[in-house]
Short mmCIF file of C-alpha atoms in Angstrom, two decimals:
data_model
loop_
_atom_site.label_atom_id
_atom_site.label_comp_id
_atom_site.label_asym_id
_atom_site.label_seq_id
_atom_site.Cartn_x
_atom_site.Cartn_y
_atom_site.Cartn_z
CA UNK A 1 -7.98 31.95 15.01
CA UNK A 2 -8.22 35.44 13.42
CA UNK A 3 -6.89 35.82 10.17
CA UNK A 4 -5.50 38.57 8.40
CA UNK A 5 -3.29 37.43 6.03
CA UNK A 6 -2.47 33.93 3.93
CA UNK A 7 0.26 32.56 1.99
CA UNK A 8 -0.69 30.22 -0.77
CA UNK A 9 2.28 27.74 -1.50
CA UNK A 10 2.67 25.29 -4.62
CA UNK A 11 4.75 22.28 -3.19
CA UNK A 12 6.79 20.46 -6.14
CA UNK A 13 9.50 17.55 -5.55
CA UNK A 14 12.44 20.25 -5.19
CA UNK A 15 10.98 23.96 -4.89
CA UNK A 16 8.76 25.57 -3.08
CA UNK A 17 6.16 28.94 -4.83
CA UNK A 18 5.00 31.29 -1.90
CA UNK A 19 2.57 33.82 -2.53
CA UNK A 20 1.51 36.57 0.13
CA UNK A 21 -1.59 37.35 -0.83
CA UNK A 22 -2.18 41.22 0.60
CA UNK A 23 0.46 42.59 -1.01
CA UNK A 24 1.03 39.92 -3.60
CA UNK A 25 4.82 39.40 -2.99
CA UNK A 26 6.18 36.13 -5.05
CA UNK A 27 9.25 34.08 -3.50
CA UNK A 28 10.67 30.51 -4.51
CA UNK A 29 12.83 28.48 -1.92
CA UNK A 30 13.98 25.11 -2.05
CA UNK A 31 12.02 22.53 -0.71
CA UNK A 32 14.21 21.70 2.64
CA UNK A 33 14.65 22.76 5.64
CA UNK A 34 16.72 25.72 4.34
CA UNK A 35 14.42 26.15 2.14
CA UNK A 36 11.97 26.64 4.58
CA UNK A 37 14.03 28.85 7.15
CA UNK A 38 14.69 31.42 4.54
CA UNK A 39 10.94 31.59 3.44
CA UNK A 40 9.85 32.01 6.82
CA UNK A 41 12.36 34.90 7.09
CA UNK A 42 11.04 36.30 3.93
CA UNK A 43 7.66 36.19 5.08
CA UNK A 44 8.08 37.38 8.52
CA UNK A 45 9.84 40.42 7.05
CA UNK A 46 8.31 41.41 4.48
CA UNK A 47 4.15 41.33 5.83
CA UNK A 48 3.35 43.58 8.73
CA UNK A 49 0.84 41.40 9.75
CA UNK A 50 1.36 40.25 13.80
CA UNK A 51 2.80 36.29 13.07
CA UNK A 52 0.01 34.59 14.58
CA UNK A 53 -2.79 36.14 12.07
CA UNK A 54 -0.42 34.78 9.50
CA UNK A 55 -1.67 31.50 8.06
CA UNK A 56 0.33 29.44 5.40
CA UNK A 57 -1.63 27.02 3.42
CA UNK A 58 -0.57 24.39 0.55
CA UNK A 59 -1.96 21.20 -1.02
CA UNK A 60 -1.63 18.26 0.64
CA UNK A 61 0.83 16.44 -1.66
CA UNK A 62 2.00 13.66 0.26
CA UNK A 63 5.80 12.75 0.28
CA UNK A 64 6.65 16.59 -1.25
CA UNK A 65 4.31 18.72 1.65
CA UNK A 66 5.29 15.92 4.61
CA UNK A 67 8.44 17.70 5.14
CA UNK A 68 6.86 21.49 5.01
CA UNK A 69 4.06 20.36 7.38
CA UNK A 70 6.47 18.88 9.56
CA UNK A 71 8.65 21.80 10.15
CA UNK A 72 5.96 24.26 10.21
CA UNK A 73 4.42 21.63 12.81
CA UNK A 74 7.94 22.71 14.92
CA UNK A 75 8.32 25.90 14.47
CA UNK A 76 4.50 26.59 16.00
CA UNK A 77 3.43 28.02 12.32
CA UNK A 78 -0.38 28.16 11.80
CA UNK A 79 -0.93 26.09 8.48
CA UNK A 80 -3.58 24.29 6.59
CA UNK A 81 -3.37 21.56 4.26
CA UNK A 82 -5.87 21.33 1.51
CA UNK A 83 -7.07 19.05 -0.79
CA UNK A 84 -5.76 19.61 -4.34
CA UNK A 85 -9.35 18.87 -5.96
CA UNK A 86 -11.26 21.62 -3.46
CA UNK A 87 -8.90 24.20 -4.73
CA UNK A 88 -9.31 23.07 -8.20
CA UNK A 89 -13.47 23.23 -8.19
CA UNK A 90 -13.50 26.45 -5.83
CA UNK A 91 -11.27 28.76 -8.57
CA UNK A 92 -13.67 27.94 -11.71
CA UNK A 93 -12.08 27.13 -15.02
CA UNK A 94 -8.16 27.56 -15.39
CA UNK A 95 -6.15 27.23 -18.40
CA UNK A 96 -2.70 25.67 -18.93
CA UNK A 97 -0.36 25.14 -15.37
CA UNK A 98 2.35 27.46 -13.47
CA UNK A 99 3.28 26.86 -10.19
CA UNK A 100 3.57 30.34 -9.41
CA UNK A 101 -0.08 30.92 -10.68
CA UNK A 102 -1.17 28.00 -8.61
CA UNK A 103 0.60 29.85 -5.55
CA UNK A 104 -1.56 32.38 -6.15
CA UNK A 105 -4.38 30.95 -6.75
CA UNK A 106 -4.19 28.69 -3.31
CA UNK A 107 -3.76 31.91 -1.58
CA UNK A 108 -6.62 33.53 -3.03
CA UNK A 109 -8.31 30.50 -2.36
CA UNK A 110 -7.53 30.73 1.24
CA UNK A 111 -7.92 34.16 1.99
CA UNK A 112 -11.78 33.74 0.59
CA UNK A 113 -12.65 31.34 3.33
CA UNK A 114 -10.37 32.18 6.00
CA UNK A 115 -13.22 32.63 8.43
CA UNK A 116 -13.95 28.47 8.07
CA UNK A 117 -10.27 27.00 7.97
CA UNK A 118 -8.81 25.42 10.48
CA UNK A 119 -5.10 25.00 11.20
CA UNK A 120 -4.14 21.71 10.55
CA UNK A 121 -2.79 19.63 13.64
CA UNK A 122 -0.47 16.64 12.39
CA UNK A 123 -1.21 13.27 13.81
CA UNK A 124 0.85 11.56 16.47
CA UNK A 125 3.50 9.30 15.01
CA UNK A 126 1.50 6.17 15.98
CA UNK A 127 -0.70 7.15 13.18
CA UNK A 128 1.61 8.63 10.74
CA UNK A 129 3.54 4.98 10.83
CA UNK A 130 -0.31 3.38 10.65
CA UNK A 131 -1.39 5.17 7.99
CA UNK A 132 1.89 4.54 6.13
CA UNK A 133 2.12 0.83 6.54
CA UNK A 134 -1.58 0.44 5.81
CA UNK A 135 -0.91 2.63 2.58
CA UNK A 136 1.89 -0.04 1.43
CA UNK A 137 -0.05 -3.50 2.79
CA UNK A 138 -2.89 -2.31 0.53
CA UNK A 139 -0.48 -1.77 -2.93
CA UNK A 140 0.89 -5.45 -1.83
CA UNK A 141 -2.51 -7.19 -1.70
CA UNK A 142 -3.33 -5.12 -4.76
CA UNK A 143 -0.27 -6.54 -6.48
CA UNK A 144 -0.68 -9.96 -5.52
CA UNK A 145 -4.31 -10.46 -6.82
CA UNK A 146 -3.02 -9.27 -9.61
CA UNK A 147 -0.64 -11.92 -9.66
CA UNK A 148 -3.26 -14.63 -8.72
CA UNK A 149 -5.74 -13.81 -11.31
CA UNK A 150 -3.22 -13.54 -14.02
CA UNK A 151 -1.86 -17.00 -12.88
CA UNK A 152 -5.14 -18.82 -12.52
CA UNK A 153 -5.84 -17.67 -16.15
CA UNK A 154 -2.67 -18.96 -17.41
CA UNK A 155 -2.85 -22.37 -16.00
CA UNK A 156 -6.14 -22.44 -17.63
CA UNK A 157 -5.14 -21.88 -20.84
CA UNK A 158 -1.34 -22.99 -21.29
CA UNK A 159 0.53 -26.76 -20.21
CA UNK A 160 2.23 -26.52 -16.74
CA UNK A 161 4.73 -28.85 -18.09
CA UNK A 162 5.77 -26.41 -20.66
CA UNK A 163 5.47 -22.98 -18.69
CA UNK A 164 7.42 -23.90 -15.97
CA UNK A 165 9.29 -20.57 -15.35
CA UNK A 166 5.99 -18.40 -16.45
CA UNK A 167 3.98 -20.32 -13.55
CA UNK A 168 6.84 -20.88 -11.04
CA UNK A 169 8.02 -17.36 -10.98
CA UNK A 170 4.83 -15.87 -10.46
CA UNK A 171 3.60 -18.69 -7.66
CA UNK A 172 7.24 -17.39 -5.90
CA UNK A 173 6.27 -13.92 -6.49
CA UNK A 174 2.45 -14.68 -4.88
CA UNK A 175 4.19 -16.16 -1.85
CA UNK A 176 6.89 -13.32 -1.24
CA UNK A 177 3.74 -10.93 -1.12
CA UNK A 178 2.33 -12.60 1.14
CA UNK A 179 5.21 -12.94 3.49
CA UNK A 180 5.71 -9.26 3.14
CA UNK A 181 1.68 -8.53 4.10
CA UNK A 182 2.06 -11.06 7.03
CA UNK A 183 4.99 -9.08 7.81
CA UNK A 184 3.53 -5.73 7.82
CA UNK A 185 0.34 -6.90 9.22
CA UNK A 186 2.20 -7.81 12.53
CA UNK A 187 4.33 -4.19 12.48
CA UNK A 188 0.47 -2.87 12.41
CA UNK A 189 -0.62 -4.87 15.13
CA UNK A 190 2.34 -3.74 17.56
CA UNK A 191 1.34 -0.19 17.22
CA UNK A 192 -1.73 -0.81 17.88
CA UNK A 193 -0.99 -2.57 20.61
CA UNK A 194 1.61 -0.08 21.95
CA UNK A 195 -1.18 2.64 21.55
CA UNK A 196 -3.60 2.40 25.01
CA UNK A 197 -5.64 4.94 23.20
CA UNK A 198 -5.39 3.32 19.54
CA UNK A 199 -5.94 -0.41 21.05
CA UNK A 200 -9.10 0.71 22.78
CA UNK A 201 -10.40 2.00 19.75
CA UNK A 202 -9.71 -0.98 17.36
CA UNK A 203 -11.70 -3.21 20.57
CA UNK A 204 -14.75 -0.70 20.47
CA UNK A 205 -14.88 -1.04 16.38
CA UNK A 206 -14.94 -4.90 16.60
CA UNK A 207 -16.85 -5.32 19.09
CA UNK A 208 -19.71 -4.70 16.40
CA UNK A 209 -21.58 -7.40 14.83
CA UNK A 210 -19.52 -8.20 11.32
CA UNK A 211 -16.64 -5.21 11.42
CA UNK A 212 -13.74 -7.38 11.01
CA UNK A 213 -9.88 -6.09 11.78
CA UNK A 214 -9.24 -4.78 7.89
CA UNK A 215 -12.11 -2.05 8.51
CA UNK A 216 -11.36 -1.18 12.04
CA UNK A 217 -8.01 -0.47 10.59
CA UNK A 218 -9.32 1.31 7.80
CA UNK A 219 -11.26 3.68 10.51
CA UNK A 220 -8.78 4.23 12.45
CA UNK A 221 -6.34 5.38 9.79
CA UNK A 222 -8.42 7.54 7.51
CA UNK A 223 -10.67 9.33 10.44
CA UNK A 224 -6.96 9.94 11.97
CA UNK A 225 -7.89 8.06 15.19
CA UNK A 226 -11.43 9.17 15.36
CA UNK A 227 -10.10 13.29 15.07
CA UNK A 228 -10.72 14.16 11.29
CA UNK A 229 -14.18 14.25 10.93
CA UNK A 230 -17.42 15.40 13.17
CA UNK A 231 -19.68 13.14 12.90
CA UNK A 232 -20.57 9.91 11.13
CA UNK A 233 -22.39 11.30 8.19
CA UNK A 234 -19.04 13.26 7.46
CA UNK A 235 -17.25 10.31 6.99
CA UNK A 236 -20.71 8.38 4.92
CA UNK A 237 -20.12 11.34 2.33
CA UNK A 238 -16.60 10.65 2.66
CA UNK A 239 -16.61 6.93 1.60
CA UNK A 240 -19.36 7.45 -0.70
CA UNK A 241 -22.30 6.05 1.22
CA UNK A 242 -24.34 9.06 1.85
CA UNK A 243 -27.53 9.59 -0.26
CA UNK A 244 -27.80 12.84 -1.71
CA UNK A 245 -31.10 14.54 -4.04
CA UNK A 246 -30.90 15.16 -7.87
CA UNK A 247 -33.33 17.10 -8.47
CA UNK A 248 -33.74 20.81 -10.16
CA UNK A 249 -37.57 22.66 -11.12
CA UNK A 250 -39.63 20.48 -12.26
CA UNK A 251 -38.46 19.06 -15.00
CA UNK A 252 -35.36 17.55 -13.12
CA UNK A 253 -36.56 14.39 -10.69
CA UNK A 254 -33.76 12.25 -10.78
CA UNK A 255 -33.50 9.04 -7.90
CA UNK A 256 -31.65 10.04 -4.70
CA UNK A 257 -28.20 8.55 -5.15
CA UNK A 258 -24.63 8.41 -3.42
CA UNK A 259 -21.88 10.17 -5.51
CA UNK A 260 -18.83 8.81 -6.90
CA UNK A 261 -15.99 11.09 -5.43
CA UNK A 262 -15.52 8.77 -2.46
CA UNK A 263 -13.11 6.42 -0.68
CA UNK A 264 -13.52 3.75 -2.68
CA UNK A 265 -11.46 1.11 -0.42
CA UNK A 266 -13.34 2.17 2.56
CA UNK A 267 -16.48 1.80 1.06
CA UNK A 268 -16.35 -1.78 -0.49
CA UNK A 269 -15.17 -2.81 3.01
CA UNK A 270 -18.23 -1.32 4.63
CA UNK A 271 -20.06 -3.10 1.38
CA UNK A 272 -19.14 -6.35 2.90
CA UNK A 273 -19.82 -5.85 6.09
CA UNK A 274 -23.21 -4.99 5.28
CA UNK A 275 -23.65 -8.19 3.43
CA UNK A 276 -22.32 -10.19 6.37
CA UNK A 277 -24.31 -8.33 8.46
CA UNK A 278 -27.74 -9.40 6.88
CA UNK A 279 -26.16 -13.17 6.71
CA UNK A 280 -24.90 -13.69 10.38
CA UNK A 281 -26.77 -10.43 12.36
CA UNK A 282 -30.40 -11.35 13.25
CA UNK A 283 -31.39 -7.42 13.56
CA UNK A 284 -29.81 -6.40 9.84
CA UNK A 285 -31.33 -9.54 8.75
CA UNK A 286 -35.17 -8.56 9.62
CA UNK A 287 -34.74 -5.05 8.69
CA UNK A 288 -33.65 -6.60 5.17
CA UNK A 289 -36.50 -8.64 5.11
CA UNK A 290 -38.51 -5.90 6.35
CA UNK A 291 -37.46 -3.14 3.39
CA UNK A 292 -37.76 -5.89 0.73
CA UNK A 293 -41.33 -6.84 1.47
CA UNK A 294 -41.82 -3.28 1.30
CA UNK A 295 -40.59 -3.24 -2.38
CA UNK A 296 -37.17 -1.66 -1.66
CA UNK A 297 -34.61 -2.23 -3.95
CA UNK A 298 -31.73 -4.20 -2.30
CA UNK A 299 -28.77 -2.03 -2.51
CA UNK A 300 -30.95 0.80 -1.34
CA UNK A 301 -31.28 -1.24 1.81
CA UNK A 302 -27.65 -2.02 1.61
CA UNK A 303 -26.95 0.88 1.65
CA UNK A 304 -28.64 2.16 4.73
CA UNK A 305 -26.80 -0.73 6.23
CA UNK A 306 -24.00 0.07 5.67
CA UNK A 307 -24.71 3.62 7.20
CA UNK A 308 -26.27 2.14 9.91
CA UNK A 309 -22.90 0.18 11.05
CA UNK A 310 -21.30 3.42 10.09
CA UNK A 311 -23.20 5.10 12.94
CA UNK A 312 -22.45 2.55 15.59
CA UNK A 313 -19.08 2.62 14.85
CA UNK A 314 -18.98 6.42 15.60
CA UNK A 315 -20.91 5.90 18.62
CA UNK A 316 -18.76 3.08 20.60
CA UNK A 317 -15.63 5.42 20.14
CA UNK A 318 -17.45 8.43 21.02
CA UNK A 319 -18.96 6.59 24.44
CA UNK A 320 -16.19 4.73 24.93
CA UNK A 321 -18.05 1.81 25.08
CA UNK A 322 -18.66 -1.69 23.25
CA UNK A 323 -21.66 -2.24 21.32
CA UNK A 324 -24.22 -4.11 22.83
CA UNK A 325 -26.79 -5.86 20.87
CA UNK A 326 -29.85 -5.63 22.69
CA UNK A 327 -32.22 -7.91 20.12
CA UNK A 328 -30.00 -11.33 21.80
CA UNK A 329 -31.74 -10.12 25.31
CA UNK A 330 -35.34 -9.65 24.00
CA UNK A 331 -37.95 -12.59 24.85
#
C-alpha cells in the first residue's frame, strides 16, 4: 500500500484526537459511531490526498479502539493499530501528557515508517469471542488461587471452629470460580469446535509430545489463529524465550540472555511444557542429558526446549500436518 498521508489518533473512553499530519490539521470527535462519521468527513475533506493513500493509525487500547477499528473495519478504511509502548520508545523522551500532543505524536510516528506498516486486518469473530473468553477464564483462575492460597494460610494459622464465615465464604467463593471456569471452558471448546479451520489447528498443536489444551489455546489466541506473526522466532521474542547478545567494545561481555518485555503467561506455559517434555519425551530427555554432561546450565537447555517445541508447533500448522515422532520408530 502506498502511503502519502497518516492520521495519528489518541483514543480515550469518550473522545477521539485526530491529527493529519501533512498539513497538521487538529479535530476532536466523540468516540461513537457519530463520532466517527463526522471525522471521516473531516478528513476526507479537508486532505487532498486520493482516500486510499490515506492511512489512520491509533494505539491499540482495547475496549476504547474496539469500536474505531470496527467501523473503520466497515467502512473499507486502511488503519493500523499500534502498540502503545512502540510509540512510546520510538519518539525519545516526552514530558508531561496531552492527548492532542499524543495525536500528534502517533502521526508523526506513523508517517516515519509508513513504508513498513501494514494495515491491520481484524480477526474473524471466532477469535475475537476466543480471545475474549480466554482473557476472562485467565482473571478467574488468577482470582481463585488467590483465594486458595489465602485460605490454606488461614486454616493454618486460625481455629476452623471459630472462623467459620472467614473459611466458609471463601471455600463458596473457590467453588463459584470454578463453576464459572468450567463454564467458560466449555463456551471455548464449542468455538473451537464450530471452527473447521480453528479445530484443526488446536489437533495439530496437541498432537505434540507434552502441549496440553491450555497452550494450544494460548497459541491460537495470541498468534490470532496462526496470522500475527511470521515465523516461530517472532513469536520466541514475543513470549520472551528468544536469546539475544549483550555485548558492546570490549569492555562489555555480558551472557546471552532472553529479555523481560515478553508474554509472560505464554511463556511459563511453554516453561512447563519443557519440563514435561524432558520427564515423559524420550528425545527432550537425551538432549537434556546430552547438554548437561556437556556442562550446560539447565535453564539454558530449558530454554532451547522450550524453543524447540516452539518450532514444531509452527511447523504442524504451517504443513498441516501432525507431528510425528520419529525416535519411537528407530531400532
Amino acid at each position: 500500500m502506498k502511503v502519502s498521508d497518516v492520521i495519528g489518533i489518541d483514543v480515550s473512553k469518550l473522545t477521539i484526537d485526530v491529527r493529519i499530519h501533512v498539513d497538521q490539521r487538529y479535530g476532536q470527535f466523540e468516540n461513537s459511531k457519530k463520532g466517527f462519521d463526522k471525522m471521516c468527513h473531516w478528513v476526507f475533506k479537508n486532505n487532498p490526498t486520493p482516500k486510499e493513500e490515506i492511512l489512520f493509525i491509533f494505539e491499540h487500547t482495547g475496549l476504547y479502539s474496539y469500536n474505531l477499528a470496527v467501523y473503520l473495519n466497515r467502512q473499507g478504511i486502511p488503519f493500523h493499530m499500534a502498540p502503545g509502548l512502540e510509540i512510546k520508545r520510538s519518539l525519545g523522551i516526552s514530558r508531561g501528557k496531552d492527548d492532542k500532543i499524543d495525536a500528534t505524536k502517533i502521526a508523526k510516528y506513523a508517517y516515519r515508517l509508513r513504508d513498513e506498516i501494514i494495515p491491520y486486518k481484524l480477526p474473524s469473530q471466532e477469535l475475537e469471542n476466543l480471545k475474549r473468553l480466554f482473557s476472562l477464564r485467565n482473571r478467574l483462575v488468577k482470582q481463585r488461587a488467590g483465594f486458595k492460597a489465602s485460605l490454606k494460610e488461614q486454616k493454618r494459622v486460625y481455629r476452623v471452629k471459630d472462623n467459620t464465615i472467614l473459611l466458609g465464604v471463601q471455600e463458596k467463593m473457590i467453588k463459584y470460580l470454578t463453576k464459572q471456569i468450567n463454564t467458560i471452558q466449555e463456551e471455548i471448546y464449542g468455538i473451537i469446535k464450530s471452527n473447521d479451520k480453528l479445530l484443526k489447528q488446536y489437533n495439530l498443536i496437541t498432537s505434540i509430545t507434552s502441549i496440553g489444551p491450555q497452550t494450544a489455546l494460548s497459541m491460537i489466541v495470541l498468534t490470532t489463529g496462526f496470522t500475527k506473526f511470521k515465523n516461530w522466532r517472532k513469536f520466541a521474542s514475543f513470549s520472551g524465550i528468544a536469546p539475544f547478545p549483550h555485548r558492546s567494545g570490549t569492555s562489555i561481555k555480558g551472557k546471552t540472555k532472553v529479555s523481560h518485555l515478553a508474554n509472560k503467561k505464554i511463556k511459563s506455559l511453554l516453561n512447563l511444557c519443557a519440563i514435561n517434555a524432558i520427564q515423559y519425551n524420550l528425545e527432550m530427555k537425551l538432549y537434556y542429558k546430552r547438554r548437561s554432561a556437556e556442562g550446560k546450565h539447565p535453564y539454558s537447555t530449558i530454554n532451547a526446549i522450550r524453543n524447540k517445541l516452539l518450532a514444531r508447533i509452527f511447523a504442524v500448522v504451517q504443513r498441516e500436518q501432525p507431528y510425528v515422532n520419529f525416535l519411537k520408530f528407530a531400532a
